[in-house]
PDB file of C-alpha atoms and ligand atoms in Angstrom:
ATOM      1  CA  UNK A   1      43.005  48.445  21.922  1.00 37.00           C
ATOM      2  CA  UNK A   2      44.828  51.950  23.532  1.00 36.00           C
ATOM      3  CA  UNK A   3      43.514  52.847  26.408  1.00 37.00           C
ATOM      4  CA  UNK A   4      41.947  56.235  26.869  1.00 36.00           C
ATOM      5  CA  UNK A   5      41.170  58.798  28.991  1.00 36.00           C
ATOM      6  CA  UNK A   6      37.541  61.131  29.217  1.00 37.00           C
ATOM      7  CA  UNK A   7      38.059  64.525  29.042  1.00 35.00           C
ATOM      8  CA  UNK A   8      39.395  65.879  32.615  1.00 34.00           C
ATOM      9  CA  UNK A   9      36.305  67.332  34.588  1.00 38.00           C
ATOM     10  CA  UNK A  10      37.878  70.810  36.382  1.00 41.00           C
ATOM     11  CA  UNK A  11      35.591  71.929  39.115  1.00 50.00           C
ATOM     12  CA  UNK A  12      35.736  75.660  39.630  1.00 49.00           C
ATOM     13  CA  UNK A  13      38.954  76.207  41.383  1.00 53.00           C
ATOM     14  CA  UNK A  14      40.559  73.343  40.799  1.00 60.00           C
ATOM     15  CA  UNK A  15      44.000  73.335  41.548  1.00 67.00           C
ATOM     16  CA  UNK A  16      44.828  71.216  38.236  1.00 64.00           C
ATOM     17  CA  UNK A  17      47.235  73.759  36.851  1.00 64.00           C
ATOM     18  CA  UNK A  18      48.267  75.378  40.145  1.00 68.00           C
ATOM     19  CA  UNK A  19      51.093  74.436  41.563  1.00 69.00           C
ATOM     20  CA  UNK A  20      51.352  72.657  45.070  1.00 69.00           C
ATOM     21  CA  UNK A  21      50.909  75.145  47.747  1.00 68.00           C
ATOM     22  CA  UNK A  22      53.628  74.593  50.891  1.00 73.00           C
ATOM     23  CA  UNK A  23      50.379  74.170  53.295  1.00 79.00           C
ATOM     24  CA  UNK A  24      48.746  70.616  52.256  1.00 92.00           C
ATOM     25  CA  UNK A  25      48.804  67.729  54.383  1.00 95.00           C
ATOM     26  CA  UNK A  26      48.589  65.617  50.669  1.00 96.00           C
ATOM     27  CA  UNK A  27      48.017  67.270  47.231  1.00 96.00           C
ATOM     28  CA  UNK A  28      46.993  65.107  43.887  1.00 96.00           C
ATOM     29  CA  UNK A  29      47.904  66.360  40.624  1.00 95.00           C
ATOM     30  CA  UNK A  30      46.170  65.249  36.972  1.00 96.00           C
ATOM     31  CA  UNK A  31      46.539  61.068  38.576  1.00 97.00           C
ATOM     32  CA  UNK A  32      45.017  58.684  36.714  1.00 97.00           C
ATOM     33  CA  UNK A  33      44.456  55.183  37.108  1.00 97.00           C
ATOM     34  CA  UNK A  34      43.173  52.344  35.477  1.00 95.00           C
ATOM     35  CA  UNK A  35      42.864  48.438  35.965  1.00 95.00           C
ATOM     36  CA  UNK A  36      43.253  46.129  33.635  1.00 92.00           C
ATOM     37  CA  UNK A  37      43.842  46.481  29.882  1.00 89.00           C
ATOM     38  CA  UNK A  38      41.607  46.303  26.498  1.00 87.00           C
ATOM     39  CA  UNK A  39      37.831  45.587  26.617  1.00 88.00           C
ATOM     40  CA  UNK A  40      38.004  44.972  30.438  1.00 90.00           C
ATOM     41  CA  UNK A  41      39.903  47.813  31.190  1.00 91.00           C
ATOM     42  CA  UNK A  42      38.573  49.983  34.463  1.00 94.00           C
ATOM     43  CA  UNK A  43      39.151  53.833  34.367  1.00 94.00           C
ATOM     44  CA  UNK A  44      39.522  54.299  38.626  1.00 97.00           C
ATOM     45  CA  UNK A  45      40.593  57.611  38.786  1.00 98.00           C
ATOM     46  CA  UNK A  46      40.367  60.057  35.677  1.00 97.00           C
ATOM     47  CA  UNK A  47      42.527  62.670  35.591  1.00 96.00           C
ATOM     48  CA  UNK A  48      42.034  64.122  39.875  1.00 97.00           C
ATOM     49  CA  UNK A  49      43.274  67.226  40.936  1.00 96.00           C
ATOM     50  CA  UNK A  50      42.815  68.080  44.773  1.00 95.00           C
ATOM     51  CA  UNK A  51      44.642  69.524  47.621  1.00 95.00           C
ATOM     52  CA  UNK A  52      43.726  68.440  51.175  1.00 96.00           C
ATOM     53  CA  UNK A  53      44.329  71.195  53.898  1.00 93.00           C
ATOM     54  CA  UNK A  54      46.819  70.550  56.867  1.00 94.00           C
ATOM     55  CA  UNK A  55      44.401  70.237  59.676  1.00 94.00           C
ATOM     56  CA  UNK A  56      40.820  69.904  57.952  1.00 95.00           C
ATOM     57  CA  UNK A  57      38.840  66.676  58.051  1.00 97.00           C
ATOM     58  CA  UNK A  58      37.627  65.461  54.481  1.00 97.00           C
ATOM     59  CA  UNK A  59      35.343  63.220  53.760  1.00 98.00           C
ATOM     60  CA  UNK A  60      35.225  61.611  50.047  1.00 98.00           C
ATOM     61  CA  UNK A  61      32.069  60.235  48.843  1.00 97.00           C
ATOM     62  CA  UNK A  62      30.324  58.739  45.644  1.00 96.00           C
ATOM     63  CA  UNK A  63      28.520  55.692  44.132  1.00 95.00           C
ATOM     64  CA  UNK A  64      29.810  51.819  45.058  1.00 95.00           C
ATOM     65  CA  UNK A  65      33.015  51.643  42.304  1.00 95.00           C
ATOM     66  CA  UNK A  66      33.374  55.803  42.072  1.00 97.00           C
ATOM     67  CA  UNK A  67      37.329  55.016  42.834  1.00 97.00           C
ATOM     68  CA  UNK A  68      37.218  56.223  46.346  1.00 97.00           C
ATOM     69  CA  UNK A  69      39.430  53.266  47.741  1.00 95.00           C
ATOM     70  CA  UNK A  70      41.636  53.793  44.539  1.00 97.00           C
ATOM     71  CA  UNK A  71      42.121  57.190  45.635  1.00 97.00           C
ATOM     72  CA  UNK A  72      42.825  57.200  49.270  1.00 96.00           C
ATOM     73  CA  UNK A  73      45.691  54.042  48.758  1.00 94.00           C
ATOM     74  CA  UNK A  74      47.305  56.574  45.934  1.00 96.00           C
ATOM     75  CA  UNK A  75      47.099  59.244  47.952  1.00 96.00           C
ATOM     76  CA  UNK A  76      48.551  57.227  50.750  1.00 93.00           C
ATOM     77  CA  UNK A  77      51.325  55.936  48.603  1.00 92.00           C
ATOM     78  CA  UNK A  78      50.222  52.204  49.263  1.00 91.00           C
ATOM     79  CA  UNK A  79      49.019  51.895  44.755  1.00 92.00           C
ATOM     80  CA  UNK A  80      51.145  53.513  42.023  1.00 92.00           C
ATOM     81  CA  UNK A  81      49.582  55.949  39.376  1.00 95.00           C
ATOM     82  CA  UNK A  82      49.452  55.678  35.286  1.00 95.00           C
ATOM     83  CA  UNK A  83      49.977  59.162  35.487  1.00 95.00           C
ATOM     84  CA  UNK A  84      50.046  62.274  37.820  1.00 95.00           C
ATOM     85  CA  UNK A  85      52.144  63.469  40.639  1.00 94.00           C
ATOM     86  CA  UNK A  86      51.296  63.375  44.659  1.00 95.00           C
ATOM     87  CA  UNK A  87      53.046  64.709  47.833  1.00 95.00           C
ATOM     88  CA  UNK A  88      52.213  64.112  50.907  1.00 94.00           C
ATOM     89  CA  UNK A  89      53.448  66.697  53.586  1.00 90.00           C
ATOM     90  CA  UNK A  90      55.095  68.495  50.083  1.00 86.00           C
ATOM     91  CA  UNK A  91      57.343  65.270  49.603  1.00 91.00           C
ATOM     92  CA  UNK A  92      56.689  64.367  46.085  1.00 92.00           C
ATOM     93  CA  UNK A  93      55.711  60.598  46.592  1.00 93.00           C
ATOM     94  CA  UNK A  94      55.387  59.652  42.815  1.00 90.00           C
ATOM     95  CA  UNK A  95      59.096  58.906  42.308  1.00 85.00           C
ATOM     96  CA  UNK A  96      60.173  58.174  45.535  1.00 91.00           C
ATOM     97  CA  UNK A  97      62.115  54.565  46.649  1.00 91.00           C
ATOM     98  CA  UNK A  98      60.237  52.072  48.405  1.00 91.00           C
ATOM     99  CA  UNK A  99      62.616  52.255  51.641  1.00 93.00           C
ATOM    100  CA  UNK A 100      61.743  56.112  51.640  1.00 93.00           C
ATOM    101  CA  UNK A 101      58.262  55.911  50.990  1.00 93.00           C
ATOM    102  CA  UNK A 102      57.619  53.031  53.736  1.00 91.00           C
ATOM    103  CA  UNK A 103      59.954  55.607  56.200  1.00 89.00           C
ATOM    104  CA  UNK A 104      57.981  58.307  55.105  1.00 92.00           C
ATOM    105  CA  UNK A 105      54.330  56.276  55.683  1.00 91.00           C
ATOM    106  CA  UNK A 106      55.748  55.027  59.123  1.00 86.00           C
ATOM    107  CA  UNK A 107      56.224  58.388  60.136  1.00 86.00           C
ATOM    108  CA  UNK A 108      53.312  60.432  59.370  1.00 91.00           C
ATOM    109  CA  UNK A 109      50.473  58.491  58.071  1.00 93.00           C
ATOM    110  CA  UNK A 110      48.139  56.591  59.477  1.00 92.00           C
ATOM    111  CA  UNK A 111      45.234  54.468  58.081  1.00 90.00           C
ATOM    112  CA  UNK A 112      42.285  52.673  58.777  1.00 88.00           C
ATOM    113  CA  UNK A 113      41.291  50.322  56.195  1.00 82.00           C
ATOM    114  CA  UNK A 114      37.953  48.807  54.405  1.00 73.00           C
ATOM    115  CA  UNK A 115      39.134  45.637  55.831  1.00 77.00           C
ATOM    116  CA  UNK A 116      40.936  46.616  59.310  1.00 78.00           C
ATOM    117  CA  UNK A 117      43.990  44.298  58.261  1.00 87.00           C
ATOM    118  CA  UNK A 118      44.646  43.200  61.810  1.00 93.00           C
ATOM    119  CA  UNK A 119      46.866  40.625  62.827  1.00 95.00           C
ATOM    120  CA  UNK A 120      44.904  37.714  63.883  1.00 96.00           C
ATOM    121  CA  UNK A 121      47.575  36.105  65.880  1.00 97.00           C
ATOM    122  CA  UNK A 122      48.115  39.662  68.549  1.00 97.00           C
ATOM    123  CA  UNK A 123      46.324  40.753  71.081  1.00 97.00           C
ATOM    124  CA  UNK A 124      44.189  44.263  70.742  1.00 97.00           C
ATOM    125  CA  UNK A 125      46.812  46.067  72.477  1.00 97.00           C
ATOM    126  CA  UNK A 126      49.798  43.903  70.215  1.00 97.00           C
ATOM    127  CA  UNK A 127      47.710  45.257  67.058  1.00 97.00           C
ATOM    128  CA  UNK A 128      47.274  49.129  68.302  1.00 96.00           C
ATOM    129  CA  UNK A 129      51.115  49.337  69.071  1.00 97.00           C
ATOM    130  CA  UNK A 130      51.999  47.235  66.306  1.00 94.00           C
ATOM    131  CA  UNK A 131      53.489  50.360  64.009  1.00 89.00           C
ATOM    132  CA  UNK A 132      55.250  51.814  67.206  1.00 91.00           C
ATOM    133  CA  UNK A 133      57.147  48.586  67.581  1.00 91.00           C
ATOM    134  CA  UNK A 134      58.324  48.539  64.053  1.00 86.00           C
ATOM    135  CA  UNK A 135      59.021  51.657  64.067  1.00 82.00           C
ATOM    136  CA  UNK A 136      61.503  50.928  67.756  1.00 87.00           C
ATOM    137  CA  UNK A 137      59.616  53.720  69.323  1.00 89.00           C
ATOM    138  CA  UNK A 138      57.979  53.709  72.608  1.00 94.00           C
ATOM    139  CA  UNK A 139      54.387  53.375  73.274  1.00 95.00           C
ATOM    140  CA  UNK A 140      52.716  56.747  75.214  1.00 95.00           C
ATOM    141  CA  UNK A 141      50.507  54.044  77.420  1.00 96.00           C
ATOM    142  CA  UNK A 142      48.673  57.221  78.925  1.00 95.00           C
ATOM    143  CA  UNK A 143      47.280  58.313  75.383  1.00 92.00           C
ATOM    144  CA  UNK A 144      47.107  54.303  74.433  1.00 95.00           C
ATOM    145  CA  UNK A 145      44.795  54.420  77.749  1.00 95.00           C
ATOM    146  CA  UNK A 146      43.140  57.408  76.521  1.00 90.00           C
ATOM    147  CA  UNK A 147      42.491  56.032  72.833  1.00 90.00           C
ATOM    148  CA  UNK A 148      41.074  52.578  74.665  1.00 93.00           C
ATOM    149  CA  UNK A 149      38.977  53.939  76.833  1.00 90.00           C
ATOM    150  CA  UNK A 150      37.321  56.673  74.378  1.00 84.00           C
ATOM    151  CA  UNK A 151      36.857  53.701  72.058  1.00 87.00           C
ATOM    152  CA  UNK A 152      35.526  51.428  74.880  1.00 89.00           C
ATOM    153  CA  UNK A 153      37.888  48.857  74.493  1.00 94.00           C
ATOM    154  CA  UNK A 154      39.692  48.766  77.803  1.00 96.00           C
ATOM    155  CA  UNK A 155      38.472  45.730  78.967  1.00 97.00           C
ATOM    156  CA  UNK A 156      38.913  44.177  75.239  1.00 97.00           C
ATOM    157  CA  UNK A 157      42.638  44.961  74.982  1.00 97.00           C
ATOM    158  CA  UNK A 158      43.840  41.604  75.633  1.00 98.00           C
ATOM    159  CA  UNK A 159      42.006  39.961  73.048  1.00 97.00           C
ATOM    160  CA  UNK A 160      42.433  38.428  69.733  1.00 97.00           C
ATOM    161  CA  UNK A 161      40.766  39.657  66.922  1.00 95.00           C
ATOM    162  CA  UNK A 162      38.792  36.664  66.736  1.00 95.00           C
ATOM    163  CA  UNK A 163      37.274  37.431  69.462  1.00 96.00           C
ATOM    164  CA  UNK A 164      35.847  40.396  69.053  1.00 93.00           C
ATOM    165  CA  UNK A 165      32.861  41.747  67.215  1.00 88.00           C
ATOM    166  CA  UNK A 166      33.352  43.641  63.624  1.00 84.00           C
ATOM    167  CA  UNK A 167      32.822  47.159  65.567  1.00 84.00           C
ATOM    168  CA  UNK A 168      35.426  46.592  68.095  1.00 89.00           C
ATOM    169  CA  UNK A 169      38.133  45.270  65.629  1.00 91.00           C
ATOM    170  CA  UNK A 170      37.231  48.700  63.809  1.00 88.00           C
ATOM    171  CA  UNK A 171      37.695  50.154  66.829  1.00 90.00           C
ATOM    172  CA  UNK A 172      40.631  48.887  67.597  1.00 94.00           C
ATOM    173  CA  UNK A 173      41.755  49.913  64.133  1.00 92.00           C
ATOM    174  CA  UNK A 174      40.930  53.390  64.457  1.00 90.00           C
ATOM    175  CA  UNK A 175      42.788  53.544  67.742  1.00 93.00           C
ATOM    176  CA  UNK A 176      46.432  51.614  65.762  1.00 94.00           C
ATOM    177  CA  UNK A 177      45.877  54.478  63.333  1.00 92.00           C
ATOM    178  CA  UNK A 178      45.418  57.206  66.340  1.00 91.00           C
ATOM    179  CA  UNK A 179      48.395  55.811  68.353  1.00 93.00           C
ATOM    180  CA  UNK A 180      51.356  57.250  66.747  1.00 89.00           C
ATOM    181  CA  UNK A 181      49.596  60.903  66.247  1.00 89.00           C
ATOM    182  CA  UNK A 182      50.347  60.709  61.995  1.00 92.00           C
ATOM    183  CA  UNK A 183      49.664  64.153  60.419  1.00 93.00           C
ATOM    184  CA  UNK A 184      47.784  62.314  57.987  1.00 96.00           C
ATOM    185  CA  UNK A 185      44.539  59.908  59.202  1.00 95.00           C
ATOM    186  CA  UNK A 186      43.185  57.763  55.995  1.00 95.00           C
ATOM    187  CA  UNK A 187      40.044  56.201  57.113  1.00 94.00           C
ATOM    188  CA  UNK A 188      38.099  53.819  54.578  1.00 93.00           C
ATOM    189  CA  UNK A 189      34.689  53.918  55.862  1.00 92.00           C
ATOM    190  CA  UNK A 190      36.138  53.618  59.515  1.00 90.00           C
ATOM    191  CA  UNK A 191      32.544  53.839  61.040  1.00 89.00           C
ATOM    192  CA  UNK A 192      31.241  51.033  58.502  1.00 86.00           C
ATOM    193  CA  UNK A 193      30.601  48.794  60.797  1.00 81.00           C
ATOM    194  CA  UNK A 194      29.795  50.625  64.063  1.00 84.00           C
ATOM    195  CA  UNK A 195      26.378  51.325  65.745  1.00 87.00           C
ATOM    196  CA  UNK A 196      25.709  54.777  65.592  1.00 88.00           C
ATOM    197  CA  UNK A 197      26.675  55.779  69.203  1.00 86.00           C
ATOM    198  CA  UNK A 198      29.896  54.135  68.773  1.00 83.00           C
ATOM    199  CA  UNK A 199      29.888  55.695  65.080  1.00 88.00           C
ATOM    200  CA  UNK A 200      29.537  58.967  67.017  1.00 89.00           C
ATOM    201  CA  UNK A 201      32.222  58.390  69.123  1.00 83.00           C
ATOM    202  CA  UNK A 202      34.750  57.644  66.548  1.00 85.00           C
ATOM    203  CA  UNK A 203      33.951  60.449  64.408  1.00 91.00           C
ATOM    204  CA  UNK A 204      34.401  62.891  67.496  1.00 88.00           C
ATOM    205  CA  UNK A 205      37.428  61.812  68.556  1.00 84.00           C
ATOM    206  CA  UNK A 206      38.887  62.064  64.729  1.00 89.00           C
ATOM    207  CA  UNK A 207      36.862  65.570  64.695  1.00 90.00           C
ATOM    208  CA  UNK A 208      38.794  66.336  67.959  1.00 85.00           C
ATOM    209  CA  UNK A 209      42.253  64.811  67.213  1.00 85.00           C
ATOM    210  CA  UNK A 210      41.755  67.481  64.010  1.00 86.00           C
ATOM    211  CA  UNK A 211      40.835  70.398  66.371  1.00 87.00           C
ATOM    212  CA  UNK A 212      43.373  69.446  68.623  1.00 83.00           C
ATOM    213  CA  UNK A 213      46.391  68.221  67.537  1.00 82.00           C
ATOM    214  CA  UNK A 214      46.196  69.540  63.871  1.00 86.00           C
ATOM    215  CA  UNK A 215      45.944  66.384  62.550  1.00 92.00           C
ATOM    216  CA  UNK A 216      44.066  65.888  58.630  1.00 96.00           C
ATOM    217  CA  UNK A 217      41.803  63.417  58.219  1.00 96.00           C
ATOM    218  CA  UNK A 218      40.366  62.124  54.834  1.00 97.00           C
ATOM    219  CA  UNK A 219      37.384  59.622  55.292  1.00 97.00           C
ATOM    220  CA  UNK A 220      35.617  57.617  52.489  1.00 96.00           C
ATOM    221  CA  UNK A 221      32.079  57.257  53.511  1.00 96.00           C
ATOM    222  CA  UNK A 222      28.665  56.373  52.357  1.00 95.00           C
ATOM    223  CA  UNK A 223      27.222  57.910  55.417  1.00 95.00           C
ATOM    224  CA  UNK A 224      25.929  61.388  54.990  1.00 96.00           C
ATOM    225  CA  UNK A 225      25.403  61.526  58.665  1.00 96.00           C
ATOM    226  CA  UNK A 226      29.276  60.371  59.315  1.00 96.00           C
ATOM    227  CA  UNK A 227      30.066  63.081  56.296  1.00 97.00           C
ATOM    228  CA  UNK A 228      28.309  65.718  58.115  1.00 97.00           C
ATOM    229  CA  UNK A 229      31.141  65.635  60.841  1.00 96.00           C
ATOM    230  CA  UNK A 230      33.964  66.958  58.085  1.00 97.00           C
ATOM    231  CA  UNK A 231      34.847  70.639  57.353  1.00 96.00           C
ATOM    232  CA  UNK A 232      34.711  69.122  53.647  1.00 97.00           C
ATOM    233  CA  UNK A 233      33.073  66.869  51.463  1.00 97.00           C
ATOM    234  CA  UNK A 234      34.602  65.659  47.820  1.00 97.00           C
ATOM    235  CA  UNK A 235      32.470  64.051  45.449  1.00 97.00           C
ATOM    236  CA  UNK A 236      33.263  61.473  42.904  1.00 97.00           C
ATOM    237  CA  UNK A 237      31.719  59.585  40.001  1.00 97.00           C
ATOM    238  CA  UNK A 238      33.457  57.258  37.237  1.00 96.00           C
ATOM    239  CA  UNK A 239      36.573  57.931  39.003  1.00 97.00           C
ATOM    240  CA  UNK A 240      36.519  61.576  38.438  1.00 97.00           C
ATOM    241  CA  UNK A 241      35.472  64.422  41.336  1.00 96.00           C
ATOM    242  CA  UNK A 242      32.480  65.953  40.272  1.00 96.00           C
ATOM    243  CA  UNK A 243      31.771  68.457  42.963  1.00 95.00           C
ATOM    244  CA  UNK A 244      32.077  69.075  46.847  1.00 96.00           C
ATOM    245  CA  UNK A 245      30.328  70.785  49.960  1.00 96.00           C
ATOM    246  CA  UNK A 246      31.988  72.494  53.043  1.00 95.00           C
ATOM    247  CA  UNK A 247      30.247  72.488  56.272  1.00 92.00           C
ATOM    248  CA  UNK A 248      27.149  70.748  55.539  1.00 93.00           C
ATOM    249  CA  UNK A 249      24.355  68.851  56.986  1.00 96.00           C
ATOM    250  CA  UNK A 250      23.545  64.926  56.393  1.00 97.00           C
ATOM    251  CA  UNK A 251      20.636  66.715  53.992  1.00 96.00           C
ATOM    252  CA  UNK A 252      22.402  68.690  51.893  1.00 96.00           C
ATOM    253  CA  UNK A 253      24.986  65.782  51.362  1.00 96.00           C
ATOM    254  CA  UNK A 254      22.241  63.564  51.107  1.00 95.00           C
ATOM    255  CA  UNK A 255      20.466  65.636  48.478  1.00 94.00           C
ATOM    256  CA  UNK A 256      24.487  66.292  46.487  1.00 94.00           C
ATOM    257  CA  UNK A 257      24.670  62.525  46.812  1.00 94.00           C
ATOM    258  CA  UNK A 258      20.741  61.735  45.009  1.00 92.00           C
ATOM    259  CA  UNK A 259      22.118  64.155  42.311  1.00 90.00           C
ATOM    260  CA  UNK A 260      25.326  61.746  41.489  1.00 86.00           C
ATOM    261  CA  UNK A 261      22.743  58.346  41.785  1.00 74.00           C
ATOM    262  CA  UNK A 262      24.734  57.490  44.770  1.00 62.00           C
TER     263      UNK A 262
HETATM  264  N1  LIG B   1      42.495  45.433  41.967  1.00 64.76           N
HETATM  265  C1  LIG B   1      41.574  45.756  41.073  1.00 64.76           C
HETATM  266  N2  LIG B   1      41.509  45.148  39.860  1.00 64.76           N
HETATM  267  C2  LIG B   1      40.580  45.494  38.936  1.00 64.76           C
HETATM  268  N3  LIG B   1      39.653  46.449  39.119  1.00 64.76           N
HETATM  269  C3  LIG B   1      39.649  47.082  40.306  1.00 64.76           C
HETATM  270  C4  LIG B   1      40.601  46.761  41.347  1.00 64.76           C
HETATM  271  N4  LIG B   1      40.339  47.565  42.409  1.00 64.76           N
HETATM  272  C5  LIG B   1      39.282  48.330  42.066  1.00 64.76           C
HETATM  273  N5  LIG B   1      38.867  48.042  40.796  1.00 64.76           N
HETATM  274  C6  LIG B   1      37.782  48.708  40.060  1.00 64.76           C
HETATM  275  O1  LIG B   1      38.030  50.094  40.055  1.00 64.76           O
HETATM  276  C7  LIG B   1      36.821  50.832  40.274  1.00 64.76           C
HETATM  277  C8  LIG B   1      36.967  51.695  41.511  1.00 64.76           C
HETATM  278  O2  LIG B   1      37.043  50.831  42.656  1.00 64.76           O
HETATM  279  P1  LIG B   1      37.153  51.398  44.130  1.00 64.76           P
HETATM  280  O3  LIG B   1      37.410  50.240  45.024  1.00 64.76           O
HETATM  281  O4  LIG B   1      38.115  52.527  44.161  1.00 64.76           O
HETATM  282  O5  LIG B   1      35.674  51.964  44.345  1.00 64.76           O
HETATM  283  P2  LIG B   1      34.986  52.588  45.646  1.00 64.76           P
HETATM  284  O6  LIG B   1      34.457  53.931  45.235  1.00 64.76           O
HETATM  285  O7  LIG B   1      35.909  52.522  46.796  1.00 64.76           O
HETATM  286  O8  LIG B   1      33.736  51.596  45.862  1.00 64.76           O
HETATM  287  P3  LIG B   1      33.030  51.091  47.233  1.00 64.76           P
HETATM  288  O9  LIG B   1      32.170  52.229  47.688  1.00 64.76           O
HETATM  289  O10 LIG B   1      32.199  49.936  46.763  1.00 64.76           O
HETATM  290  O11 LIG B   1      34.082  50.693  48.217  1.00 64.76           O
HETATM  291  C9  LIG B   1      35.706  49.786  40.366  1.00 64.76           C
HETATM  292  O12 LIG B   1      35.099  49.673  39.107  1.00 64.76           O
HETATM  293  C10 LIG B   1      36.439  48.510  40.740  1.00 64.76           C
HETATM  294  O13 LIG B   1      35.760  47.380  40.261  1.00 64.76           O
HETATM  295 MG1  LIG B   2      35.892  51.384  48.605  1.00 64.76          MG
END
């Protein structure tokens, strides 16, 4: 059996045809994605156009199996593409070597995963400077202070991952990510697994590192509330997007969200 495709759904504006402005922080272009082959086969991402503004905070949202996590580890350059282009920074990604993609991943892109892939065997502190010690670069310990302490995990730094709870392992994820100041934060449901004043917390300092230091932040969430903290919000269903908000409250996402059967 041949695979195909649906039909490409084009929101209004979509940047499907335009080419890739100078200014994004990462840009998708007509990538599709599938899993498997034949009966079995699993349309991810259908066809996605999208530009992410340098700077802006994007969350991405849509029903359990929408392609969310397919999207952010294409966009990220960690999962290859049936079709479609991608740039991150206005490097085209989609052809480039594996030595130059990990180089270019090292330098400005940072992630915090569904599962916080830490190394059980390294300290907090081992695991938050991990990238800055393959990369040979030196650790800034008064922003590594700064990034513990906003997270509450100063007192926490010397331990294993074992011994922490799920939050502060997130935590400690979000602060790896946070470390090396990337242009580009991915963040796949990065306040999962947080109470909601420590939820808070982390989605203020991303807010702020935005604000601050220019960085751009996309964030897959279920959480209209942890949403609600983005300039943006993209919505997706059967691996196509199908619609997005700017600037709005956990009730209007809430209510876009009902509409999908999220
Ligand atoms: N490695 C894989 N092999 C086969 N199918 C996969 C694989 N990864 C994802 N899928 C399928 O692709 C679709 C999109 O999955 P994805 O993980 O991107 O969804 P999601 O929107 O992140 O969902 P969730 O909210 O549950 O995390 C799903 O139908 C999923 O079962
Ligand atoms: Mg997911």
């Amino acid at each position: 059996m041949t695979i195909s495709t649906n039909s490409p759904v084009n929101l209004p504006g979509s940047p499907a045809d335009t080419p890739v402005p100078t200014n994004t922080a990462v840009s998708a272009r007509n990538v599709s994605k599938h899993y498997g082959r034949g009966e079995t086969a699993v349309h991810a991402l259908r066809d996605v156009s999208l530009d992410f503004e340098k700077g802006r905070f994007t969350a991405i949202m849509g029903p359990s199996g929408s392609g969310k996590s397919t999207l952010m580890h294409c966009l990220a350059g960690l999962d290859s593409v049936d079709a479609g282009r991608l740039w991150i920074g206005g490097t085209d990604i989609t052809g480039l070597a594996d030595a130059d993609l990990t180089r270019l991943r090292r330098e400005h892109v940072g992630f915090v995963f569904q599962a916080f892939n830490l190394v059980p065997t390294l300290t907090a502190e081992q695991n938050i400077t991990l990238p800055v010690a393959l990369a040979g670069g030196k650790v800034d310990s008064a922003w590594l202070q700064q990034i513990a302490s906003t997270l509450g995990l100063t007192d926490r730094l010397s331990h294993r991952p074992h011994e922490l709870s799920g939050g502060q392992q997130q935590r400690v994820a979000v602060a790896r990510a946070l470390l090396t100041r990337p242009d580009v934060i991915f963040g796949d449901e990065p306040t999962g697994n947080l109470d909601s004043t420590t939820g808070a917390e982390v989605l203020s300092l991303l807010r702020r590192s935005c604000r601050e230091m220019g960085q751009s932040i996309i964030m897959v969430t279920h959480d209209p509330v942890a949403a609600s903290y983005a300039d943006r919000v993209v919505l997706m269903k059967d691996g196509a997007l199908v619609g997005e908000l700017q600037q709005s409250t956990p009730e209007a996402i809430l209510g876009a969200l009902a509409t999908l059967g999220a």
